[in-house]
Coordinates of C-alpha atoms in Angstrom, one line a residue:
X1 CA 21.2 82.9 88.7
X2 CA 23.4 84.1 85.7
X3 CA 22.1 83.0 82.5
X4 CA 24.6 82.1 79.8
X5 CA 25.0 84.1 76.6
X6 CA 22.2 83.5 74.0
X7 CA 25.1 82.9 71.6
X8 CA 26.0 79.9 73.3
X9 CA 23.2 78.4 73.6
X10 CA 23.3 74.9 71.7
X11 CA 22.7 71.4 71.9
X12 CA 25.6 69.5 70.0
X13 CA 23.4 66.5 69.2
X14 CA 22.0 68.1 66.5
X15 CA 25.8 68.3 65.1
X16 CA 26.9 65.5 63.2
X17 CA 30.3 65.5 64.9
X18 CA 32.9 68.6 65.2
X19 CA 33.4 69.2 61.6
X20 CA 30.1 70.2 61.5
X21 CA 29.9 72.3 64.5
X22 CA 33.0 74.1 62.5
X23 CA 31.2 74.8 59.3
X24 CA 28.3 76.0 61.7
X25 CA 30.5 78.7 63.2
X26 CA 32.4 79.6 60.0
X27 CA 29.0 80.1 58.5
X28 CA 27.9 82.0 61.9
X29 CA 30.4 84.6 61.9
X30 CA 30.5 85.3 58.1
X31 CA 34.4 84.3 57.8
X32 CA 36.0 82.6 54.7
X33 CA 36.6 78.7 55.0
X34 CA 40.0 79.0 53.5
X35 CA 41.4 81.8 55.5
X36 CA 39.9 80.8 59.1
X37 CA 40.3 83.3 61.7
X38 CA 41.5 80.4 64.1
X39 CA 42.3 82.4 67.2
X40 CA 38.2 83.5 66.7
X41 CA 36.6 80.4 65.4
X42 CA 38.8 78.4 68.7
X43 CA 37.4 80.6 71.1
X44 CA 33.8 80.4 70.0
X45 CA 34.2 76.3 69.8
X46 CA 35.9 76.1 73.5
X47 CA 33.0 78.3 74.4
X48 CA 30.6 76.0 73.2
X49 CA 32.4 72.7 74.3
X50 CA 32.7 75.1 78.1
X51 CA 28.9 75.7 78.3
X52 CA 27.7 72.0 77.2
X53 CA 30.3 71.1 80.2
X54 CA 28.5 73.3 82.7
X55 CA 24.9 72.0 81.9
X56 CA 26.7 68.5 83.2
X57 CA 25.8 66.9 80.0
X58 CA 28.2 64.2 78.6
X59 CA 30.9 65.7 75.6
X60 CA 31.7 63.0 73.2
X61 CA 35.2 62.3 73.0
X62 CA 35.6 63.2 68.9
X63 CA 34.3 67.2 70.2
X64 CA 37.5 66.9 72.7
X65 CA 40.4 65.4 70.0
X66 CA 39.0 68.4 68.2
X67 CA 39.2 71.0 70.5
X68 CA 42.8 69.7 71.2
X69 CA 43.5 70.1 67.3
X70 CA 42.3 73.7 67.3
X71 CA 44.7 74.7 70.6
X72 CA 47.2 72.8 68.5
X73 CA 46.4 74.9 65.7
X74 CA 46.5 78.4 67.3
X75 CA 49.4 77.9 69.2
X76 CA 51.7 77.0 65.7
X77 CA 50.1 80.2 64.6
X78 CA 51.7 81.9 67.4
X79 CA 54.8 81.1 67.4
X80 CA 57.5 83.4 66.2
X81 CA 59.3 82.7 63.0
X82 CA 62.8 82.7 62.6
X83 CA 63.9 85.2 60.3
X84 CA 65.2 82.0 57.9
X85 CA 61.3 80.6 58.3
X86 CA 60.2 84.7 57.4
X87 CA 61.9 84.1 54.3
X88 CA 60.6 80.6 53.0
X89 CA 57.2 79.5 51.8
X90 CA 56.1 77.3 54.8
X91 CA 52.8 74.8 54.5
X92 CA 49.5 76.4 56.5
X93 CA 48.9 74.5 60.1
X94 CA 45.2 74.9 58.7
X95 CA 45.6 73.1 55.4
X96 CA 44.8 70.4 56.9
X97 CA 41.4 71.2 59.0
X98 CA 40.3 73.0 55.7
X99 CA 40.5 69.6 53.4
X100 CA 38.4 68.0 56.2
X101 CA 35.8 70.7 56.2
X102 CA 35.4 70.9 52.7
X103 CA 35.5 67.1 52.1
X104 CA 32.6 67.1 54.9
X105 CA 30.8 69.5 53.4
X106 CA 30.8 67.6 50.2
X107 CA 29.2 64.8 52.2
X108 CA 26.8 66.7 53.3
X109 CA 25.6 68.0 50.4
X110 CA 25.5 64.9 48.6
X111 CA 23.6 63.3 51.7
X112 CA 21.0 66.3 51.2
X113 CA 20.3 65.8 47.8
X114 CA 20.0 61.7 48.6
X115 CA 17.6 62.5 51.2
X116 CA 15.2 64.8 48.8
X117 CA 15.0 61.8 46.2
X118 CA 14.5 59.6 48.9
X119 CA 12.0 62.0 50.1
X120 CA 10.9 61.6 46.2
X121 CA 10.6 58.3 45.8
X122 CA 8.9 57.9 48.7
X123 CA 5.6 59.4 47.2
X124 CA 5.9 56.7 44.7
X125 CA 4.3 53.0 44.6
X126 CA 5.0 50.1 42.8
X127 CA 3.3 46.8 42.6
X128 CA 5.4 43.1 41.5
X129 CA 5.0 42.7 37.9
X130 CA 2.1 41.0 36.2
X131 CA 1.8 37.3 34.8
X132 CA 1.4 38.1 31.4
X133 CA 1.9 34.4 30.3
X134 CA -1.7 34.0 29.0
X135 CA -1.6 36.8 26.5
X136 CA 2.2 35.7 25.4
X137 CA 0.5 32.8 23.0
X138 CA 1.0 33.2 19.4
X139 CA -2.1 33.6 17.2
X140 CA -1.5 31.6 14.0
X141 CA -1.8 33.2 11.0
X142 CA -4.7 32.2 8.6
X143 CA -3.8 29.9 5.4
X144 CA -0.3 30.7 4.2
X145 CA -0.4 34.6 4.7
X146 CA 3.2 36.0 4.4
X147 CA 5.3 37.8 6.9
X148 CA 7.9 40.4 5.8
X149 CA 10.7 38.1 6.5
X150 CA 9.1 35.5 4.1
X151 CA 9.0 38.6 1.7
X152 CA 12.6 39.3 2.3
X153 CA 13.7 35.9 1.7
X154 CA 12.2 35.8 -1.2
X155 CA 14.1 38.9 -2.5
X156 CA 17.4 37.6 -1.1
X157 CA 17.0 34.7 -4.2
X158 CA 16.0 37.6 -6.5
X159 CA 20.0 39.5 -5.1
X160 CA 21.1 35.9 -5.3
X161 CA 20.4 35.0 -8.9
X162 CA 20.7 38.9 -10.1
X163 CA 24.9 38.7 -8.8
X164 CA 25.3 35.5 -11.0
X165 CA 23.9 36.5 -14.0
X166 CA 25.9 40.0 -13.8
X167 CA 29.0 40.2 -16.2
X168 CA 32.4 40.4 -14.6
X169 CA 33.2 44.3 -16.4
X170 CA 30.5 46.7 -16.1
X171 CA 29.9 50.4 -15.9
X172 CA 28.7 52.6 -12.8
X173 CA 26.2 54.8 -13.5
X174 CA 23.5 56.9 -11.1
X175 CA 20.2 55.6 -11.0
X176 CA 16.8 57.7 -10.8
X177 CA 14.9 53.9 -10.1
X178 CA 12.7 55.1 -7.1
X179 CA 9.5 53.5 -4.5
X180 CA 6.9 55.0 -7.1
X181 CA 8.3 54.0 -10.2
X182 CA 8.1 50.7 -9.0
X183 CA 5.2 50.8 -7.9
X184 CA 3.8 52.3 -11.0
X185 CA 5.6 49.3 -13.0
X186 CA 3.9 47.0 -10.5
X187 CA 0.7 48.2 -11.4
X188 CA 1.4 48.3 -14.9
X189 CA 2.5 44.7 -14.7
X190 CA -1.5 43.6 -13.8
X191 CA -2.2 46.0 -16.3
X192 CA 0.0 44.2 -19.1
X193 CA -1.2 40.3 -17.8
X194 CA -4.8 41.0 -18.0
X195 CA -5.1 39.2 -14.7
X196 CA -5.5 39.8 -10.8
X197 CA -2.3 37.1 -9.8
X198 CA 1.1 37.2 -10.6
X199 CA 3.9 35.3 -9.1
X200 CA 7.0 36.7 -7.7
X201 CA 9.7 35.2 -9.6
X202 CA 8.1 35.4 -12.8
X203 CA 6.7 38.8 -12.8
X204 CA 7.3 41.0 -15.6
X205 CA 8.6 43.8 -13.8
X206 CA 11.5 42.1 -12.5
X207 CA 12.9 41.8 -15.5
X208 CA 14.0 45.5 -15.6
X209 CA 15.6 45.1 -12.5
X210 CA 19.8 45.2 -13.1
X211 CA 20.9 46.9 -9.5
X212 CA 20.8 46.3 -5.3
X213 CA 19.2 49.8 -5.4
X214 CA 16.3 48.6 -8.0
X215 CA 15.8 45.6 -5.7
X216 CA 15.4 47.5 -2.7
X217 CA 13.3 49.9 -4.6
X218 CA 11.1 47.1 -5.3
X219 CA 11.1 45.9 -2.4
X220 CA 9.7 48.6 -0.4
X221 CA 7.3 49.4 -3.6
X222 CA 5.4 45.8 -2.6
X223 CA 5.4 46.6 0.9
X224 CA 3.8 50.0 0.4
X225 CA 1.1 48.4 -2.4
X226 CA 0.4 45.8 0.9
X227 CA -0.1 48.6 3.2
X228 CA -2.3 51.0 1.0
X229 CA -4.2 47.2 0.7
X230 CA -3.6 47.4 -3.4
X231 CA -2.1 44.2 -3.0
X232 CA -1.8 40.8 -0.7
X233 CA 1.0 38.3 -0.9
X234 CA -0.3 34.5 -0.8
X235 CA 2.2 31.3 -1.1
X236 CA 0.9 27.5 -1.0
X237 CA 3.4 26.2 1.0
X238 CA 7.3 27.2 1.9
X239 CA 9.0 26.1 -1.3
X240 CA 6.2 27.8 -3.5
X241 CA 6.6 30.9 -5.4
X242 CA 4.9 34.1 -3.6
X243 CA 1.8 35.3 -5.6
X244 CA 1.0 39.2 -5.7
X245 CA -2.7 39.5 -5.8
X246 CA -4.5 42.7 -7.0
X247 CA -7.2 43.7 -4.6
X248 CA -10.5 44.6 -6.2
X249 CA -11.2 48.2 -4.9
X250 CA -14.5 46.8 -3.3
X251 CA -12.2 44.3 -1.0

């Protein structure tokens, strides 16, 4: 019993159709996908399309259509050209095949690279989310502690009533008002007052205060006095005046 050439031995289900058996035998015999050897590459494919025939095993039809478009092909490339068709540029019969190769190629690289995230993902696990509902309650705040939007508010006013008392000519100059130096006249302000409270709207350092800058300055000069616990802010109700209260040192 003859035995058929190791080089055509293949089973084309593990193609995923002609195209792919193509970029198999391109790749195989080393040639370059835009200037196919057609007369080489059709030979090798009817070879393979001959041998699956002679194991008796079904051909799908697609592998056929193909084969026909590859004769079709070889033969155009055959033909002799009048000296008039010599002369002019004329299109490639295997323009065509090419932009299907490489457009299935494309796919199939894209299809690899889904498969290794798939393949990814797939040593990940998720759970549904969590009811969270019972930590989601607000916890109210003791007395009439402030927030920094009640401290914002509060120096909104202060921008308020500063833009009306401003006179309609004045003169730009640069300012050198900065965080500490409001903080140092916030703590000179105690100082001055002999006392541990002062209110907010009365204080005595905001009377120095002529500019959006200075406010701002001041601002962020309470805020940082909070945090480094110098100060706490207490109000009696919402229409009240906010109180700055000195922290003694053993608070």
């Amino acid at each position: 019993m003859n035995e058929q050439p190791s080089e055509l031995t293949l089973d084309l289900a593990a193609f995923e159709g002609p195209l792919d058996l193509l970029l198999h035998l391109i790749k195989d015999l080393k040639v370059d996908i835009f200037d196919i050897p057609i007369n080489l590459v059709t030979d090798q494919y009817l070879a393979y399309i001959h041998t699956y025939e002679a194991l008796s095993l079904d051909i799908a039809s697609e592998y056929l259509v193909m084969a026909a478009t590859l004769l079709e092909i070889k033969t155009q490339m055959m033909l002799p050209k009048t000296p008039k068709e010599a002369v002019e540029e004329e299109d490639d019969p295997r323009d065509s095949l090419v932009e299907q190769l490489l457009a299935f190629q494309q796919y199939q690289e894209v299809s690899h690279i889904l498969a290794d995230r798939q393949a990814e993902r797939s040593l990940e696990y998720t759970k549904q989310p969590s009811d969270l509902s019972a930590y989601q309650e607000k916890i109210p705040m003791k007395g009439r502690q402030l927030t920094p939007d009640d401290l914002y508010r509060a120096i909104q006013k202060m921008a308020f009533r500063l833009k009306n008392q401003q006179p309609i000519q004045t003169t730009i100059a640069g300012e050198s008002y900065s965080v500490g130096t409001a903080m140092a006249e916030i703590r000179q302000a105690f100082i001055e007052a002999d006392r541990d409270v002062l209110m907010f709207q009365e204080a005595v350092f905001l009377g120095k205060i002529q500019s959006r800058s200075q406010i701002v300055s001041m601002f962020l000069a309470i805020l940082e006095l909070v945090k480094s616990n110098e100060l706490y802010l207490y109000q009696e109700d919402l229409r009240a005046d906010i109180q700055l209260i000195r922290r003694e040192e053993s608070e």
